[in-house]
CSV table of C-alpha atoms and ligand atoms in Angstrom, one decimal:
chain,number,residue,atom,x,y,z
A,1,UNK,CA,87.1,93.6,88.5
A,2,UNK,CA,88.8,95.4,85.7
A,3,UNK,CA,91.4,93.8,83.9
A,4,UNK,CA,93.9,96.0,85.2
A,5,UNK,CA,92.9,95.0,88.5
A,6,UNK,CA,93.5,91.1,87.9
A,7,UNK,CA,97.0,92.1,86.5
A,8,UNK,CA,98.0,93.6,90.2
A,9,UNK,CA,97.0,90.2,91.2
A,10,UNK,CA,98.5,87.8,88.9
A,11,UNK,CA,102.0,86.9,88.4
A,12,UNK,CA,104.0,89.9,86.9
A,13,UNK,CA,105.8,88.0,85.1
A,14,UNK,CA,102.9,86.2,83.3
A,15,UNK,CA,101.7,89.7,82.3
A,16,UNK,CA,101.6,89.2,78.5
A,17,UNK,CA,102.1,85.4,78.7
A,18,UNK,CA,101.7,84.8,74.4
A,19,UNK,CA,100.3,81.1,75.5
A,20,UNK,CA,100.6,78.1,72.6
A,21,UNK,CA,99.2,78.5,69.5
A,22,UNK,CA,97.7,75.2,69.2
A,23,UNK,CA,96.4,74.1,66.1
A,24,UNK,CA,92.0,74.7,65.4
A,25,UNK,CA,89.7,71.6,65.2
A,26,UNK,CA,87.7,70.7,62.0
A,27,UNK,CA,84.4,71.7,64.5
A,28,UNK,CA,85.4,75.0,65.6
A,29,UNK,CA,87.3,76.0,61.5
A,30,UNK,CA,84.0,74.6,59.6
A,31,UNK,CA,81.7,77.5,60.3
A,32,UNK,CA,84.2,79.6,57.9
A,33,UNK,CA,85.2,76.8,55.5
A,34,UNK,CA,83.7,75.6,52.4
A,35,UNK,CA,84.6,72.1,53.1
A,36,UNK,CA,82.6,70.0,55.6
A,37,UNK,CA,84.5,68.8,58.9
A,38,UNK,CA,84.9,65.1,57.6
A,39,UNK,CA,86.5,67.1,54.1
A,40,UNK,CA,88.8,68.9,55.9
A,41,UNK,CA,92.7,67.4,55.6
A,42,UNK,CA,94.1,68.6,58.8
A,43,UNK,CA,98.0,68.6,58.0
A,44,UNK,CA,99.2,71.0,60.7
A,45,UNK,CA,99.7,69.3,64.0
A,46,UNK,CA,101.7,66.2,63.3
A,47,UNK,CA,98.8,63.7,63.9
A,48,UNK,CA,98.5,60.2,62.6
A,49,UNK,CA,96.7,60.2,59.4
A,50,UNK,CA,95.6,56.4,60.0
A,51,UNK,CA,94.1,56.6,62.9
A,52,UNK,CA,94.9,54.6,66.3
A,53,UNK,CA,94.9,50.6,66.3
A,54,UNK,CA,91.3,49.6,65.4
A,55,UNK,CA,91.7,47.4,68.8
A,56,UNK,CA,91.9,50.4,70.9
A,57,UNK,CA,88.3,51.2,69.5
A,58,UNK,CA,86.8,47.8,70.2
A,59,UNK,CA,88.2,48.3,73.7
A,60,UNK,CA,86.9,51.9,74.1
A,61,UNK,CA,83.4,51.1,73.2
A,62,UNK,CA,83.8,48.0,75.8
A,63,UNK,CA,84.5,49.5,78.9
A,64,UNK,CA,83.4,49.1,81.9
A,65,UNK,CA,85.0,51.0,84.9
A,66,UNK,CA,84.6,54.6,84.2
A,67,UNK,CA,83.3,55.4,87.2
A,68,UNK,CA,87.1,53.7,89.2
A,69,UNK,CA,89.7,55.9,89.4
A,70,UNK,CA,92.6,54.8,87.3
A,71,UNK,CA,95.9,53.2,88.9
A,72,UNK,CA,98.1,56.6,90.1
A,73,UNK,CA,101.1,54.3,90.6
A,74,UNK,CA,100.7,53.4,86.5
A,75,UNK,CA,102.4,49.6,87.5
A,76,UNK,CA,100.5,47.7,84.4
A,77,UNK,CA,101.2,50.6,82.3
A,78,UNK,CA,105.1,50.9,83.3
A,79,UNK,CA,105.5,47.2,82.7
A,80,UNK,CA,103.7,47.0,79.4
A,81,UNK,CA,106.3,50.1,78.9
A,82,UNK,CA,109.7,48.0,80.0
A,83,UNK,CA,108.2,45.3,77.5
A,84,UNK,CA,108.2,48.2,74.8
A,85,UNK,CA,111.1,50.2,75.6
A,86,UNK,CA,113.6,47.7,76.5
A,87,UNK,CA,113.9,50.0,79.8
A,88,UNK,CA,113.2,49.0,83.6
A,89,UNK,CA,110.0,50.2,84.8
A,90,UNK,CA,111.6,52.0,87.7
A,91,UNK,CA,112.6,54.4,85.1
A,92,UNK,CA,109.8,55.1,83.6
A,93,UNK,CA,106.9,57.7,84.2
A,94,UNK,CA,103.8,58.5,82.0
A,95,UNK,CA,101.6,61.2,81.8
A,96,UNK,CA,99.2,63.0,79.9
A,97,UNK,CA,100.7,63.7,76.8
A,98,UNK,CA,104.7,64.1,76.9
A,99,UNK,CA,103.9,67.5,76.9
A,100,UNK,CA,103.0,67.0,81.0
A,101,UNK,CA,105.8,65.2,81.8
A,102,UNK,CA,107.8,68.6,80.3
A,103,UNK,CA,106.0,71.2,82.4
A,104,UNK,CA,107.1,68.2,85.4
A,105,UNK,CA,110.4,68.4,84.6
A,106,UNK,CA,110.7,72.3,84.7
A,107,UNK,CA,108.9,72.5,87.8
A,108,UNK,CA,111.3,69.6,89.6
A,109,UNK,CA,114.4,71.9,88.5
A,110,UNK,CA,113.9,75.3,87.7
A,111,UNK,CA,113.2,78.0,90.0
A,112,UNK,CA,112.8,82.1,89.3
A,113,UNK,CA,115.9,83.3,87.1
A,114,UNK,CA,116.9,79.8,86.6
A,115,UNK,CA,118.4,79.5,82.8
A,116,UNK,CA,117.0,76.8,80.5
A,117,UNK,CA,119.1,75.8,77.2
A,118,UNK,CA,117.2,75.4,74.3
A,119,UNK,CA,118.4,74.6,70.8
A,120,UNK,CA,115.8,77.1,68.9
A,121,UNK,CA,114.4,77.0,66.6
A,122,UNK,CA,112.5,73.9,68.4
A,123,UNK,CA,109.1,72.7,69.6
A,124,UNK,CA,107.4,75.7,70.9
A,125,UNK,CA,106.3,73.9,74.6
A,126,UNK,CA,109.5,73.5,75.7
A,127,UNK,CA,109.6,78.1,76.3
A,128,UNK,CA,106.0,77.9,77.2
A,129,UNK,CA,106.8,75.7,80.4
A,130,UNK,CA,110.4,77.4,81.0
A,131,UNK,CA,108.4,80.8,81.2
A,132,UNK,CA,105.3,79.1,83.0
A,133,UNK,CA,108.2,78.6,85.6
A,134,UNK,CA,109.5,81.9,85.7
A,135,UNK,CA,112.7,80.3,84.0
A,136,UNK,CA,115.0,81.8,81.4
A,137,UNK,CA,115.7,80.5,78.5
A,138,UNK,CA,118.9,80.6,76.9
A,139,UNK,CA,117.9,80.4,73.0
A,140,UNK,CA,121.0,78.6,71.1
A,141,UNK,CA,120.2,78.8,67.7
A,142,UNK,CA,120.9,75.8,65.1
A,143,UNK,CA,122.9,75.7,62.6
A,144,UNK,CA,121.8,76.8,58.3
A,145,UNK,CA,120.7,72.7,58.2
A,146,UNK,CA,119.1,73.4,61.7
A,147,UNK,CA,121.1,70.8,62.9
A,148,UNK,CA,122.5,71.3,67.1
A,149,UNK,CA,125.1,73.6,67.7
A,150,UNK,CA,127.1,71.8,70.4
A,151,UNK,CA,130.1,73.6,71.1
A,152,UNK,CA,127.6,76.9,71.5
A,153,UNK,CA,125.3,74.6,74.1
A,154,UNK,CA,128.7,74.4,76.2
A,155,UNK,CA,129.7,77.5,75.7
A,156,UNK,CA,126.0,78.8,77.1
A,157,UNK,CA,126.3,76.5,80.0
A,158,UNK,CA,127.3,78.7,83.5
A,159,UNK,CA,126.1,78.6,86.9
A,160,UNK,CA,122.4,79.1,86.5
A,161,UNK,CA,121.8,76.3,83.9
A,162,UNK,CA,119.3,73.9,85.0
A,163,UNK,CA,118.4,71.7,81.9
A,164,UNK,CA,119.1,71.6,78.3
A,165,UNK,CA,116.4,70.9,75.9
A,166,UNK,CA,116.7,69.1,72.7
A,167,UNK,CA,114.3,67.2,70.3
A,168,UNK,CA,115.2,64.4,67.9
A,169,UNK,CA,113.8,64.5,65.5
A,170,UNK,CA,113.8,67.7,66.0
A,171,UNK,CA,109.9,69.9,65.2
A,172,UNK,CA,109.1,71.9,63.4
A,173,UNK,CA,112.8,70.6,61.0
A,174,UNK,CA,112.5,67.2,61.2
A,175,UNK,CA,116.2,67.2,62.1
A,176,UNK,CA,117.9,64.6,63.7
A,177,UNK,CA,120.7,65.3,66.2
A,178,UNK,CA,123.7,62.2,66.0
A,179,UNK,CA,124.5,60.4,68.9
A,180,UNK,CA,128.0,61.5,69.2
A,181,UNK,CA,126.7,65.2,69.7
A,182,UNK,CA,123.8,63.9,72.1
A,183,UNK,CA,127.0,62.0,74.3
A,184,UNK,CA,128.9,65.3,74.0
A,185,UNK,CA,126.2,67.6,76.1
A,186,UNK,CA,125.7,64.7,78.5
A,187,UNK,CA,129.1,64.7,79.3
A,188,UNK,CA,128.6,68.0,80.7
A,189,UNK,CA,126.7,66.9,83.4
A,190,UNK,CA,123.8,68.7,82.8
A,191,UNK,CA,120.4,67.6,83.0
A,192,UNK,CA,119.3,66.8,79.5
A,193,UNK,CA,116.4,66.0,78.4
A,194,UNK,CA,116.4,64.4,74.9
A,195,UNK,CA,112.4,64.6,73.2
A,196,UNK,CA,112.3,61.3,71.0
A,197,UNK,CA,108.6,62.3,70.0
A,198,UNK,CA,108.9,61.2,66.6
A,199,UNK,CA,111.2,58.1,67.4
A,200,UNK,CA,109.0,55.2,65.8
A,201,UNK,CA,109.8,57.2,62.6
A,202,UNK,CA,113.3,57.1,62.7
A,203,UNK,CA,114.3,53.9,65.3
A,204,UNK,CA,117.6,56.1,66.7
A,205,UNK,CA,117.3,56.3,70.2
A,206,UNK,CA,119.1,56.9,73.4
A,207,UNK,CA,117.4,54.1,75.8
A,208,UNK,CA,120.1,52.1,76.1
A,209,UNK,CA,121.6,54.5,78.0
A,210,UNK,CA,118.9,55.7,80.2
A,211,UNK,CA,120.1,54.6,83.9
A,212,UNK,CA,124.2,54.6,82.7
A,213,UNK,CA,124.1,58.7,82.7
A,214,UNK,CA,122.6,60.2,85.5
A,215,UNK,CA,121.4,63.1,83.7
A,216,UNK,CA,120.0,61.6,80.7
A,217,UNK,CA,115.9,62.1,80.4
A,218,UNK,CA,113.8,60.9,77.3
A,219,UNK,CA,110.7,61.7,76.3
A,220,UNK,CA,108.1,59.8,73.9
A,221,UNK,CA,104.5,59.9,73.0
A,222,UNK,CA,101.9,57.6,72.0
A,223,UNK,CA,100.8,60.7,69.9
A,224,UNK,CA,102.1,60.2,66.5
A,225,UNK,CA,103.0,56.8,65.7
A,226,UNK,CA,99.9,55.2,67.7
A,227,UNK,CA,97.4,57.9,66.8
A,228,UNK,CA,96.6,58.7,70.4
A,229,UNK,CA,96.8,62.4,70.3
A,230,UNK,CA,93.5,63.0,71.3
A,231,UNK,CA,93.9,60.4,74.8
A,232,UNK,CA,97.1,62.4,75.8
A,233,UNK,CA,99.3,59.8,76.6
A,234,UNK,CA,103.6,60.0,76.8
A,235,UNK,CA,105.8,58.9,78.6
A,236,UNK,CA,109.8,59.6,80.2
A,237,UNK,CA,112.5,57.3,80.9
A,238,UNK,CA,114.9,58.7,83.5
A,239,UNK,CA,117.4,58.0,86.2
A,240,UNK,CA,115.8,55.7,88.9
A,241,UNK,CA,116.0,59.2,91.5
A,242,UNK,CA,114.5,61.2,89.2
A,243,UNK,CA,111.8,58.9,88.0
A,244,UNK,CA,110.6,58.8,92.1
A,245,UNK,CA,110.5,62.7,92.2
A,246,UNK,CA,108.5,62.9,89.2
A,247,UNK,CA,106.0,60.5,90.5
A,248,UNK,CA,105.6,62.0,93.7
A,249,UNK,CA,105.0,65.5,91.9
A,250,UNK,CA,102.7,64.2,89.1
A,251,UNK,CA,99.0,64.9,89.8
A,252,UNK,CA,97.8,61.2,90.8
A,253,UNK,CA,95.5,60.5,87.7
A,254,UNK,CA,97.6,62.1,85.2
A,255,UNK,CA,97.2,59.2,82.6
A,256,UNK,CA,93.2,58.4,82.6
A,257,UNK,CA,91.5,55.0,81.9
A,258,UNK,CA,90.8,55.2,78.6
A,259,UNK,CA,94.3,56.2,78.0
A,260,UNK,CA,95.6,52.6,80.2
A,261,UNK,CA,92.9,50.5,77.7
A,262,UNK,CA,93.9,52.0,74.7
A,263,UNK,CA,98.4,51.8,75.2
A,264,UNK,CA,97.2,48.1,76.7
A,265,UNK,CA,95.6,47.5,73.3
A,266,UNK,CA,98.2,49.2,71.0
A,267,UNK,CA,101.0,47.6,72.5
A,268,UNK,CA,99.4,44.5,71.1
A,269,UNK,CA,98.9,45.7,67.8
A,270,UNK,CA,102.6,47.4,67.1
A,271,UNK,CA,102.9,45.1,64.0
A,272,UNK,CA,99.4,46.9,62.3
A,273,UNK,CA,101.0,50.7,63.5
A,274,UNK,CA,104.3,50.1,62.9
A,275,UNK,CA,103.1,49.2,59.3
A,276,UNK,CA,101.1,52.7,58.9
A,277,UNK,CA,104.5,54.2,60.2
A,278,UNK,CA,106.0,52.7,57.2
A,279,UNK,CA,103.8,53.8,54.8
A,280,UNK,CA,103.9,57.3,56.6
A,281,UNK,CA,107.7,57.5,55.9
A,282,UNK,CA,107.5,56.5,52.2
A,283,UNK,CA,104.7,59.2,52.0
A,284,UNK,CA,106.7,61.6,53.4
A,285,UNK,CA,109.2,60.9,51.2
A,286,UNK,CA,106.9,61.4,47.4
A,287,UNK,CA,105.4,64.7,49.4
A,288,UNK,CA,109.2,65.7,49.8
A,289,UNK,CA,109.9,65.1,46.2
A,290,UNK,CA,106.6,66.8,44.7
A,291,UNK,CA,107.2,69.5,46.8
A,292,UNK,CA,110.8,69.9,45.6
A,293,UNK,CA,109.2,70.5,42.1
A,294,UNK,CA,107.2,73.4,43.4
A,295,UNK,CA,110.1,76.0,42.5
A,296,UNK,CA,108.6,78.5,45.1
A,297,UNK,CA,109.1,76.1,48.2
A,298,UNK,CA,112.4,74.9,50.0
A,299,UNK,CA,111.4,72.2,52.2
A,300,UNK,CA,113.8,70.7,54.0
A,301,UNK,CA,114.2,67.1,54.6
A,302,UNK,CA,112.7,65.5,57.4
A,303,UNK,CA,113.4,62.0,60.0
A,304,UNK,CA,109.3,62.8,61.6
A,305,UNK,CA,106.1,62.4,60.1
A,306,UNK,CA,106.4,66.5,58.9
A,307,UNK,CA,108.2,68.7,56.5
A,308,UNK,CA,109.3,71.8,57.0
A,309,UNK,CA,108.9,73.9,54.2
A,310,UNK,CA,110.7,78.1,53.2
A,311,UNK,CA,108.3,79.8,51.0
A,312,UNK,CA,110.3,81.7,48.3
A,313,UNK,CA,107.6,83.9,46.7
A,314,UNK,CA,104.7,84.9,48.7
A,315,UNK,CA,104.1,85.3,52.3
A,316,UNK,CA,103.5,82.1,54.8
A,317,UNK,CA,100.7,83.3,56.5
A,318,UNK,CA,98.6,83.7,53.1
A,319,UNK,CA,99.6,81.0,51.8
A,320,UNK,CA,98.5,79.0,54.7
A,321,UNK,CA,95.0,80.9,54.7
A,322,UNK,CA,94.5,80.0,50.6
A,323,UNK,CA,95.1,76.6,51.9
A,324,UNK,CA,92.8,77.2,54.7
A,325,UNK,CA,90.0,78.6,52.8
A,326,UNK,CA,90.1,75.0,50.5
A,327,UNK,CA,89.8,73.0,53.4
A,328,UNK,CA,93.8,72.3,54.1
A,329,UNK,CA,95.3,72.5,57.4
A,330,UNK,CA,99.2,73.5,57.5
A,331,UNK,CA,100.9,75.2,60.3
A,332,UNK,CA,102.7,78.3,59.8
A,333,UNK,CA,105.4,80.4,61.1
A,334,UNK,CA,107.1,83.4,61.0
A,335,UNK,CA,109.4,84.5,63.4
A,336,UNK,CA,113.4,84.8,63.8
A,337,UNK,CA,115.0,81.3,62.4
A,338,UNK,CA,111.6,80.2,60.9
A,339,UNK,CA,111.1,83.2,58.4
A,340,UNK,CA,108.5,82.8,56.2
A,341,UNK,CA,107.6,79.1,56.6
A,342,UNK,CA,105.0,76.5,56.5
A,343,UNK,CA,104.9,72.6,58.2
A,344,UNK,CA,102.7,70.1,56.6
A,345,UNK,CA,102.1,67.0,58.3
A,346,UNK,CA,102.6,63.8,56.2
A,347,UNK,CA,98.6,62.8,55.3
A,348,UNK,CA,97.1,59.9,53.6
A,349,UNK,CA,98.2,59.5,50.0
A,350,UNK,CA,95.2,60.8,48.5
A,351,UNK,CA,95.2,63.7,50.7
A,352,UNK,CA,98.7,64.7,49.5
A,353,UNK,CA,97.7,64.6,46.4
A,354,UNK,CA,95.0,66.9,47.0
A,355,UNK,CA,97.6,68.8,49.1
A,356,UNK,CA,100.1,69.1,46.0
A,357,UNK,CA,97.7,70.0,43.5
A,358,UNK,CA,96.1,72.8,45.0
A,359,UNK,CA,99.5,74.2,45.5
A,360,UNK,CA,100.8,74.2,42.0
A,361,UNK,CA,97.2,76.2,41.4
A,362,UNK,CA,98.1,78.8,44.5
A,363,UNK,CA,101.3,79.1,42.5
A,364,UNK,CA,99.5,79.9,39.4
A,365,UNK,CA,97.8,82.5,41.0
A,366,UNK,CA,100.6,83.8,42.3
A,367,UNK,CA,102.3,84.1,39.0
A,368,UNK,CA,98.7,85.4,37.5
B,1,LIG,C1,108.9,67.4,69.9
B,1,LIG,C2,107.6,67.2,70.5
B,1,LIG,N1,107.5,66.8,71.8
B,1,LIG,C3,106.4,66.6,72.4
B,1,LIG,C4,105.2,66.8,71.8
B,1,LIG,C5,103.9,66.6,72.6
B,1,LIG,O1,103.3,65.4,72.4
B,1,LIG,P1,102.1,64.9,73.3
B,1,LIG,O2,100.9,64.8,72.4
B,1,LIG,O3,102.5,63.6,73.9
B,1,LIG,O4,101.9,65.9,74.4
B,1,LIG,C6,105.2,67.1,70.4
B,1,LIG,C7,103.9,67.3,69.7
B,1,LIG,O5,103.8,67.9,68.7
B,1,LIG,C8,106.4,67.3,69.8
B,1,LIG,O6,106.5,67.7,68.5
């Protein structure tokens, strides 16, 4: 069949679907790379830097039941979450990766020509799902410090609007969004849904009021502050109602074993992660300040594990090639609201080091 003749077929509206840019692995960048895959410092998709718990390795290597279908109704894993969260487990919902439980949530409430609020520039998932649903999205830009412009969500609200979206901390800024302003789009009515991905960096959070607003949803991961990424597990805490509609639309197995072993094991182990956390923050606070120095860059400061960063002289996309071609990983973008600018992850300290020296030699290059 010719492509053209698959395009009758498909969705018309997926015609020209962009997808996610996701970030490369070591494996698949080493082939063009000077640097072997263990060399490589991968800054550019807000991983953990440390690792998971070594506990969750021990029970890895351990286990037994691969061949038993994990628990669908997730009851262990919803009351090790209450323990956590502080939340009921009625409330609660995992899946894999928070980035499931978003494509969930648009499917439970948007339909064709449905109109999505989403406080651009944001985390890029968030328009890939509201499109995947044939959704609109209603782009309400932040403000110069990329912080939420609130009275512009209200004023973007009408008939059509299904959900807003908003992430706090907020990637790729690291921006956080205050609580007052989080109450005053609640108030609306709207269904909200409030990403706390990079909450264990920050400790702000809206749980104690999951339950009290009937149209509050929060989302978490065990991505960033647990090193899971590569298990894809996350998890939502909603209203009771909603929580039962999103269970009976998940896919069954959504969170695998290996993902139940290694929470169950990290869970016990928060005091060792919580302690990488910390030194992540104080990391991400020297990167901030040796890339302050850099007169070339404006980054702007950050709540996550990340740091947004304007380049002044030079184009982002090169830059983040040069980088690439020494073995650095950053993420790049270039589009309205993000002109021109690169996010680095926080790494190890040694690996920021690295990071900030090569750098000041790009910028003596550039200079040259
Ligand atoms: C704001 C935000 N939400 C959700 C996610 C997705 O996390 P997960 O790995 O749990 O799918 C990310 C990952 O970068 C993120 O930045």
């Amino acid at each position: 069949m010719t492509e053209e003749g698959i395009e009758k077929l498909i969705r018309s509206e997926l015609i020209g679907f962009g997808g996610y840019a996701a970030s490369k692995s070591a494996e698949t960048l080493k082939s063009n790379l000077e640097a072997e895959a263990e060399d490589i410092i991968k800054l550019d998709a807000n991983e953990n830097p440390y690792g998971c718990s070594p506990r969750v390795n021990r029970a890895l290597a351990e286990y037994k039941n691969i061949n038993i279908y994990p628990d669908a109704g997730q009851q262990e894993l919803r009351e090790q979450l209450q323990k956590y969260t502080g939340v009921l487990a009625q409330h609660i919902v995992a899946s894999a990766g928070s980035d499931q439980l978003i494509d969930l949530i648009m499917r439970l409430f948007v339909s064709p020509a449905d109109e999505v609020i989403n406080c651009i520039p944001t985390f890029a998932m968030f328009d890939f799902f509201i499109k995947l649903c044939s959704g609109k999205a209603i782009n309400v830009p932040r403000d110069e410090q990329h912080n939420v412009d609130v009275t512009a969500v209200k004023k973007a609200i009408n008939k059509k609007t299904k959900l807003i979206f908003l992430a706090t901390p907020n990637n790729p800024t690291g921006t956080i969004t205050p609580r007052e302003d989080i109450i005053e789009i609640l108030d609306t009515g709207i269904p909200t849904v409030v990403d706390e991905a990079y909450y264990e960096f920050t400790g702000e959070t809206m749980a104690p009021l999951v339950g009290k607003y009937k149209n509050l949803m929060l989302l978490r991961t065990f991505s960033k502050w647990a090193g899971l990424a590569g298990l894809r597990v996350g998890y939502g805490m909603f209203p009771v109602e909603i929580a039962d509609y999103i269970l009976k639309i998940k896919e069954p197995y959504c969170v695998n074993a290996a993902a139940l072993a290694a929470v169950r094991e990290t869970l016990q182990d928060t005091d060792y992660l919580m302690a990488n956390v910390k030194n992540i923050i104080g990391e991400r606070e020297r990167l901030f300040s040796g890339l302050q120095l850099i007169e070339w860059l404006k980054p702007y400061p950050s709540q996550a594990n990340f740091i947004l960063c304007c380049i002044l002289k030079g184009k982002a996309r090169q830059l983040q090639q040069s980088l690439q071609a020494r073995g650095i990983l950053v993420r790049y973008f270039d589009q309205p609201l993000l002109e021109n600018c690169i996010r680095i992850s926080v790494g190890k300290p040694e690996q920021n080091d690295i990071l900030l020296e090569t750098l000041k030699i790009i910028g003596e290059e550039l200079n040259d």
